[in-house]
Every structure is written in structure tokens, then in C-alpha cells.
XYZ file of N, CA and C in Angstrom:
474
model
N -58.188 56.226 45.653
C -56.945 55.829 45.106
C -57.104 54.524 44.368
N -57.091 54.748 43.242
C -57.206 53.515 42.458
C -55.814 53.062 42.007
N -55.634 51.856 42.172
C -54.337 51.302 41.761
C -54.458 50.767 40.347
N -53.544 51.185 39.575
C -53.535 50.655 38.214
C -52.514 49.532 38.126
N -52.920 48.538 37.588
C -52.027 47.375 37.438
C -51.463 47.408 36.027
N -50.182 47.485 35.987
C -49.539 47.468 34.675
C -49.380 46.032 34.221
N -49.705 45.775 33.022
C -49.538 44.401 32.545
C -48.052 44.062 32.448
N -47.709 42.829 32.784
C -46.294 42.462 32.688
C -45.826 42.515 31.233
N -44.513 42.815 31.059
C -44.032 42.883 29.682
C -44.192 41.510 29.015
N -44.466 41.503 27.751
C -44.662 40.217 27.072
C -43.352 39.414 27.064
N -43.459 38.128 27.374
C -42.286 37.244 27.398
C -41.954 36.817 25.973
N -40.681 36.827 25.711
C -40.261 36.345 24.402
C -40.518 34.845 24.352
N -40.991 34.432 23.267
C -41.311 33.007 23.191
C -40.020 32.185 23.264
N -40.173 31.033 23.839
C -39.009 30.170 24.051
C -38.414 29.711 22.724
N -39.243 29.502 21.748
C -38.732 29.058 20.450
C -37.912 30.141 19.773
N -38.292 31.395 19.977
C -37.528 32.480 19.367
C -36.145 32.575 20.019
N -36.074 32.325 21.324
C -34.792 32.379 22.022
C -33.860 31.243 21.573
N -34.417 30.103 21.221
C -33.599 28.985 20.760
C -33.282 29.083 19.277
N -34.028 29.890 18.554
C -33.855 30.015 17.123
C -32.559 30.750 16.766
N -32.175 31.736 17.543
C -30.975 32.523 17.239
C -29.708 31.663 17.303
N -29.439 30.889 18.379
C -28.236 30.046 18.373
C -28.276 28.956 17.297
N -29.468 28.447 17.009
C -29.590 27.425 15.978
C -29.249 27.991 14.607
N -29.763 29.168 14.298
C -29.433 29.813 13.024
C -27.946 30.170 12.944
N -27.382 30.617 14.049
C -25.947 30.945 14.066
C -25.109 29.694 13.805
N -25.482 28.569 14.408
C -24.740 27.322 14.187
C -24.846 26.870 12.747
N -26.017 26.996 12.144
C -26.203 26.584 10.746
C -25.385 27.474 9.809
N -25.423 28.791 10.048
C -24.666 29.721 9.193
C -23.162 29.473 9.326
N -22.668 29.332 10.550
C -21.227 29.103 10.739
C -20.791 27.750 10.191
N -21.615 26.732 10.355
C -21.282 25.414 9.801
C -21.245 25.445 8.286
N -22.204 26.146 7.676
C -22.211 26.285 6.221
C -21.000 27.047 5.717
N -20.625 28.101 6.442
C -19.444 28.877 6.049
C -18.178 28.035 6.174
N -18.085 27.227 7.224
C -16.921 26.352 7.378
C -16.849 25.306 6.278
N -17.999 24.704 5.941
C -18.024 23.723 4.863
C -17.640 24.360 3.538
N -18.224 25.542 3.248
C -17.949 26.211 1.979
C -16.475 26.585 1.862
N -15.881 27.090 2.933
C -14.469 27.483 2.847
C -13.560 26.267 2.682
N -13.932 25.143 3.287
C -13.147 23.918 3.105
C -13.345 23.372 1.701
N -14.567 23.375 1.230
C -14.878 22.864 -0.103
C -14.174 23.670 -1.187
N -14.091 24.967 -1.001
C -13.426 25.832 -1.967
C -11.906 25.785 -1.856
N -11.399 25.110 -0.850
C -9.955 24.943 -0.727
C -9.244 26.077 -0.035
N -9.965 26.891 0.702
C -9.321 28.002 1.393
C -8.477 27.533 2.571
N -8.833 26.403 3.172
C -8.073 25.815 4.277
C -8.414 24.337 4.357
N -7.610 23.581 5.080
C -7.826 22.152 5.183
C -7.723 21.713 6.641
N -8.725 21.014 7.156
C -8.632 20.516 8.527
C -7.493 19.516 8.692
N -7.217 18.728 7.668
C -6.121 17.765 7.748
C -4.777 18.473 7.886
N -4.627 19.614 7.210
C -3.375 20.361 7.322
C -3.203 20.935 8.723
N -4.293 21.313 9.343
C -4.197 21.823 10.711
C -3.798 20.717 11.685
N -4.326 19.519 11.474
C -4.009 18.403 12.360
C -2.607 17.861 12.128
N -2.087 17.995 10.898
C -0.757 17.476 10.582
C 0.331 18.253 11.308
N 0.124 19.515 11.542
C 1.095 20.305 12.284
C 2.199 20.846 11.404
N 3.209 21.352 12.059
C 4.310 21.999 11.348
C 5.325 21.009 10.813
N 5.273 19.741 11.193
C 6.281 18.793 10.740
C 6.189 18.545 9.240
N 4.985 18.586 8.679
C 4.843 18.378 7.245
C 4.884 19.685 6.469
N 5.064 20.797 7.156
C 5.064 22.095 6.493
C 6.278 22.281 5.594
N 7.340 21.522 5.817
C 8.538 21.664 5.002
C 8.293 21.210 3.577
N 7.304 20.337 3.350
C 6.974 19.928 2.000
C 7.785 18.754 1.502
N 8.497 18.064 2.347
C 9.258 16.917 1.879
C 8.393 15.669 1.975
N 8.625 14.740 1.069
C 7.870 13.501 1.041
C 8.760 12.395 1.598
N 8.461 11.850 2.796
C 9.344 10.863 3.400
C 9.409 9.554 2.621
N 8.376 9.233 1.852
C 8.385 7.976 1.109
C 9.358 8.052 -0.059
N 9.461 9.215 -0.693
C 10.329 9.324 -1.861
C 11.807 9.292 -1.482
N 12.153 9.548 -0.234
C 13.548 9.551 0.162
C 13.998 8.202 0.712
N 13.131 7.213 0.695
C 13.506 5.891 1.189
C 14.407 5.206 0.173
N 15.467 4.590 0.697
C 16.422 3.859 -0.128
C 16.522 2.450 0.439
N 16.528 1.456 -0.453
C 16.632 0.076 -0.023
C 18.006 -0.466 -0.426
N 18.720 -0.972 0.578
C 20.043 -1.543 0.355
C 19.904 -3.053 0.520
N 20.264 -3.789 -0.519
C 20.130 -5.247 -0.484
C 21.207 -5.886 0.370
N 20.772 -6.850 1.167
C 21.692 -7.687 1.928
C 22.055 -8.852 1.017
N 23.327 -9.258 0.971
C 23.675 -10.385 0.111
C 22.825 -11.619 0.450
N 22.497 -12.380 -0.578
C 21.673 -13.585 -0.411
C 22.405 -14.583 0.482
N 21.663 -15.127 1.442
C 22.238 -16.076 2.396
C 21.669 -17.458 2.100
N 22.555 -18.412 1.871
C 22.167 -19.805 1.660
C 22.945 -20.643 2.661
N 22.210 -21.421 3.472
C 22.897 -22.283 4.429
C 22.110 -23.569 4.623
N 22.830 -24.610 5.003
C 22.202 -25.897 5.282
C 21.630 -25.878 6.686
N 20.413 -26.420 6.813
C 19.775 -26.516 8.114
C 20.302 -27.786 8.765
N 20.896 -27.680 9.961
C 21.429 -28.887 10.603
C 20.303 -29.848 10.991
N 20.620 -31.098 11.069
C 19.624 -32.085 11.476
C 19.604 -33.296 10.578
N 20.379 -33.329 9.532
C 20.482 -34.504 8.692
C 19.346 -34.681 7.709
N 18.408 -33.757 7.619
C 17.300 -33.906 6.681
C 17.670 -33.412 5.291
N 18.811 -32.780 5.180
C 19.262 -32.285 3.882
C 18.516 -31.042 3.422
N 17.910 -30.321 4.335
C 17.195 -29.109 3.959
C 18.148 -27.927 3.975
N 17.810 -26.925 3.179
C 18.614 -25.708 3.149
C 17.691 -24.491 3.208
N 18.264 -23.389 3.642
C 17.536 -22.131 3.796
C 18.138 -21.106 2.861
N 17.270 -20.385 2.155
C 17.694 -19.288 1.283
C 16.948 -18.038 1.755
N 17.697 -16.971 2.036
C 17.101 -15.741 2.529
C 17.721 -14.544 1.819
N 16.867 -13.681 1.339
C 17.292 -12.394 0.784
C 16.534 -11.309 1.539
N 17.193 -10.216 1.804
C 16.580 -9.129 2.568
C 17.072 -7.791 2.033
N 16.375 -6.752 2.440
C 16.753 -5.383 2.093
C 16.553 -4.517 3.333
N 17.450 -3.565 3.504
C 17.378 -2.637 4.632
C 16.886 -1.298 4.098
N 15.821 -0.769 4.716
C 15.294 0.530 4.330
C 16.006 1.607 5.130
N 16.553 2.573 4.411
C 17.277 3.670 5.037
C 16.974 4.940 4.247
N 17.664 6.015 4.545
C 17.495 7.231 3.758
C 18.764 7.511 2.971
N 18.698 8.521 2.131
C 19.812 8.829 1.232
C 21.071 9.190 2.026
N 20.919 9.877 3.137
C 22.075 10.334 3.913
C 22.846 9.176 4.550
N 22.183 8.066 4.860
C 22.842 6.952 5.541
C 23.138 5.756 4.633
N 22.883 5.893 3.348
C 23.086 4.771 2.425
C 24.535 4.300 2.409
N 25.471 5.199 2.350
C 26.888 4.813 2.289
C 27.309 4.084 3.564
N 26.810 4.535 4.709
C 27.142 3.881 5.972
C 26.600 2.454 6.016
N 25.374 2.264 5.530
C 24.779 0.925 5.512
C 25.543 0.012 4.567
N 25.897 0.516 3.396
C 26.655 -0.296 2.433
C 28.040 -0.642 2.977
N 28.655 0.284 3.702
C 29.990 0.046 4.254
C 29.971 -1.064 5.319
N 28.925 -1.102 6.126
C 28.835 -2.092 7.203
C 28.052 -3.345 6.815
N 27.793 -3.537 5.521
C 27.022 -4.691 5.076
C 27.678 -6.034 5.415
N 28.998 -6.190 5.394
C 29.571 -7.477 5.812
C 29.244 -7.840 7.263
N 29.210 -6.859 8.140
C 28.843 -7.142 9.538
C 27.372 -7.547 9.658
N 26.520 -6.901 8.871
C 25.092 -7.243 8.881
C 24.900 -8.669 8.379
N 25.561 -9.016 7.283
C 25.451 -10.369 6.734
C 25.981 -11.409 7.720
N 27.039 -11.085 8.433
C 27.584 -11.999 9.438
C 26.602 -12.184 10.597
N 25.974 -11.115 11.034
C 24.989 -11.214 12.116
C 23.788 -12.053 11.675
N 23.358 -11.888 10.426
C 22.244 -12.670 9.910
C 22.598 -14.154 9.843
N 23.772 -14.454 9.301
C 24.189 -15.849 9.156
C 24.354 -16.509 10.516
N 24.939 -15.805 11.461
C 25.107 -16.361 12.802
C 23.785 -16.674 13.467
N 22.803 -15.790 13.311
C 21.495 -16.046 13.907
C 20.777 -17.200 13.213
N 20.782 -17.195 11.878
C 20.039 -18.221 11.135
C 20.620 -19.618 11.336
N 21.925 -19.712 11.509
C 22.521 -21.032 11.712
C 22.286 -21.551 13.126
N 21.905 -20.701 14.056
C 21.683 -21.125 15.436
C 20.221 -21.491 15.731
N 19.351 -21.341 14.738
C 17.936 -21.662 14.951
C 17.757 -23.178 14.970
N 16.918 -23.651 15.897
C 16.599 -25.065 15.986
C 15.871 -25.500 14.707
N 16.258 -26.618 14.093
C 15.619 -27.050 12.845
C 14.112 -27.263 12.971
N 13.633 -27.658 14.122
C 12.195 -27.870 14.308
C 11.429 -26.551 14.302
N 12.091 -25.457 14.557
C 11.419 -24.154 14.593
C 10.966 -23.723 13.202
N 11.650 -24.189 12.156
C 11.267 -23.800 10.798
C 9.904 -24.363 10.408
N 9.458 -25.417 11.060
C 8.168 -26.029 10.745
C 7.013 -25.383 11.505
N 7.281 -24.483 12.405
C 6.246 -23.842 13.217
C 5.589 -22.696 12.452
N 4.358 -22.426 12.815
C 3.640 -21.309 12.214
C 4.177 -19.996 12.792
N 4.332 -18.998 11.929
C 4.779 -17.680 12.370
C 6.287 -17.530 12.487
N 7.039 -18.500 11.996
C 8.494 -18.421 12.124
C 9.055 -17.246 11.322
N 8.413 -16.914 10.194
C 8.913 -15.813 9.368
C 8.843 -14.476 10.106
N 7.764 -14.240 10.845
C 7.650 -12.992 11.600
C 8.680 -12.924 12.726
N 8.924 -14.063 13.356
C 9.930 -14.097 14.432
C 11.314 -13.847 13.858
N 11.618 -14.486 12.741
C 12.936 -14.295 12.109
C 13.087 -12.846 11.653
N 12.046 -12.278 11.060
C 12.127 -10.893 10.612
C 12.389 -9.945 11.781
N 11.715 -10.151 12.884
C 11.930 -9.309 14.064
C 13.341 -9.436 14.621
N 13.843 -10.660 14.671
C 15.201 -10.878 15.179
C 16.244 -10.280 14.244
N 16.036 -10.419 12.935
C 16.999 -9.842 11.985
C 16.957 -8.317 12.025
N 15.778 -7.743 12.208
C 15.683 -6.282 12.328
C 16.411 -5.800 13.580
N 16.285 -6.569 14.682
C 16.973 -6.196 15.911
C 18.496 -6.273 15.720
N 18.949 -7.312 15.050
C 20.390 -7.433 14.806
C 20.897 -6.358 13.840
N 20.061 -5.959 12.892
C 20.436 -4.874 11.984
C 20.614 -3.575 12.761
N 19.698 -3.302 13.667
C 19.809 -2.081 14.480
C 20.982 -2.165 15.454
N 21.321 -3.370 15.874
C 22.472 -3.533 16.762
C 23.763 -3.196 16.017
N 23.880 -3.628 14.776
C 25.100 -3.388 13.994
C 25.149 -1.949 13.493
N 24.036 -1.442 12.953
C 24.044 -0.130 12.296
C 23.604 1.027 13.191
N 22.883 0.724 14.261
C 22.318 1.780 15.102
C 20.878 2.038 14.701
N 20.173 2.779 15.522
C 18.756 3.036 15.268
C 18.518 4.104 14.208
N 19.418 5.038 14.058
C 19.188 6.166 13.159
C 19.136 5.770 11.691
N 20.115 5.013 11.164
C 20.060 4.736 9.729
C 19.007 3.704 9.326
N 18.550 2.865 10.231
C 17.647 1.771 9.874
C 16.207 2.198 10.099
N 15.425 2.270 9.017
C 13.995 2.533 9.137
C 13.233 1.220 9.260
N 13.609 0.229 8.458
C 12.927 -1.054 8.483
C 13.806 -2.087 7.807
N 13.469 -3.339 8.018
C 14.169 -4.451 7.384
C 13.127 -5.320 6.702
N 13.313 -5.552 5.407
C 12.338 -6.292 4.616
C 12.932 -7.621 4.163
N 12.171 -8.688 4.302
C 12.592 -9.985 3.769
C 11.997 -10.099 2.377
N 12.859 -10.218 1.376
C 12.394 -10.273 0.000
C 12.309 -11.706 -0.521
N 13.047 -12.628 0.107
C 12.975 -14.041 -0.295
C 13.236 -14.897 0.936
N 12.388 -15.896 1.147
C 12.540 -16.818 2.246
C 12.109 -18.185 1.735
N 13.066 -19.071 1.582
C 12.803 -20.367 0.978
C 13.474 -21.459 1.779
N 12.705 -22.479 2.112
C 13.258 -23.674 2.762
C 13.079 -24.824 1.792
N 14.221 -25.419 1.383
C 14.165 -26.550 0.443
C 14.551 -27.807 1.144
């Protein structure tokens, strides 16, 4: 009884086994690049979601309503005065409401600016603090919905 030894089946080389996934990744990556390059789809559009799918441009619908120029004397006997001009950013739907309540906004601005300590105007960063406080007072008078932002267009201390 002779035993015959069958040779084991040949093993696939390790490099051949790694070559198939590598080639698949290269082909799929090339196809993805080509389809994006040709404009068939956009990764940015996928990340933006459905909110921008309506096609409206939020920047083009911004409306700026000017606040009347405020000029007041800074108390303290130094004879200095403050001049401030601002604009409220809103949208077309709320423009009439903002214009209607503009006297209240101007009153809130004047009341705040006249209550500031005169020494505070000489400090660094006072403009950012004033802008933040005026934006808060604008939202207090008009509400959060109509007010997108508040811009200071002129700030002068003489």
C-alpha cells in the first residue's frame, strides 16, 4: 500500500490578493473624480442639504434700514461730542415694521449712549462693546425675527 501524497493546492500570492481591492479603490476614486469634474454631481451640494435647494440667495434679500444720525454731548465738561450713524439689517418682509418702530430704536440708542461713562470712550474696544449693546437694544425693541444684524456706519468722537 503505497500512500500517495497529493501536493497542496498552490496558495494565491499575497500581493495578488491585495491587488484587487487596490485596483477597485483606484477605479472607483477615478470614477468619482471624473463625475465631479464633469459636473454630474457636487459634494458641496450634498453637504449643503435641502435648505439651499429652494434656490434663494439670502444675501440678495438683505435690506438695510438707516437709524437717524445721533449727535450728543459727552458729559464731563471736556466739550466733546459723539456722532453715531447705524443701519439695521433686516429682510424685505420686515422692512416696514423696522421703519415703523424706528423712533423707539433711536430713543433706546440715545438713552444708552448718554448713560456711558465719559472715561469709557477712551478705552480700547469701546466700539465693539457699544455695537453689541446697541444690537441687544435693537433686538429688545424690534424682536429677534426682523433683526439680522446691526451695523455702525459712522462713529466719531470730537
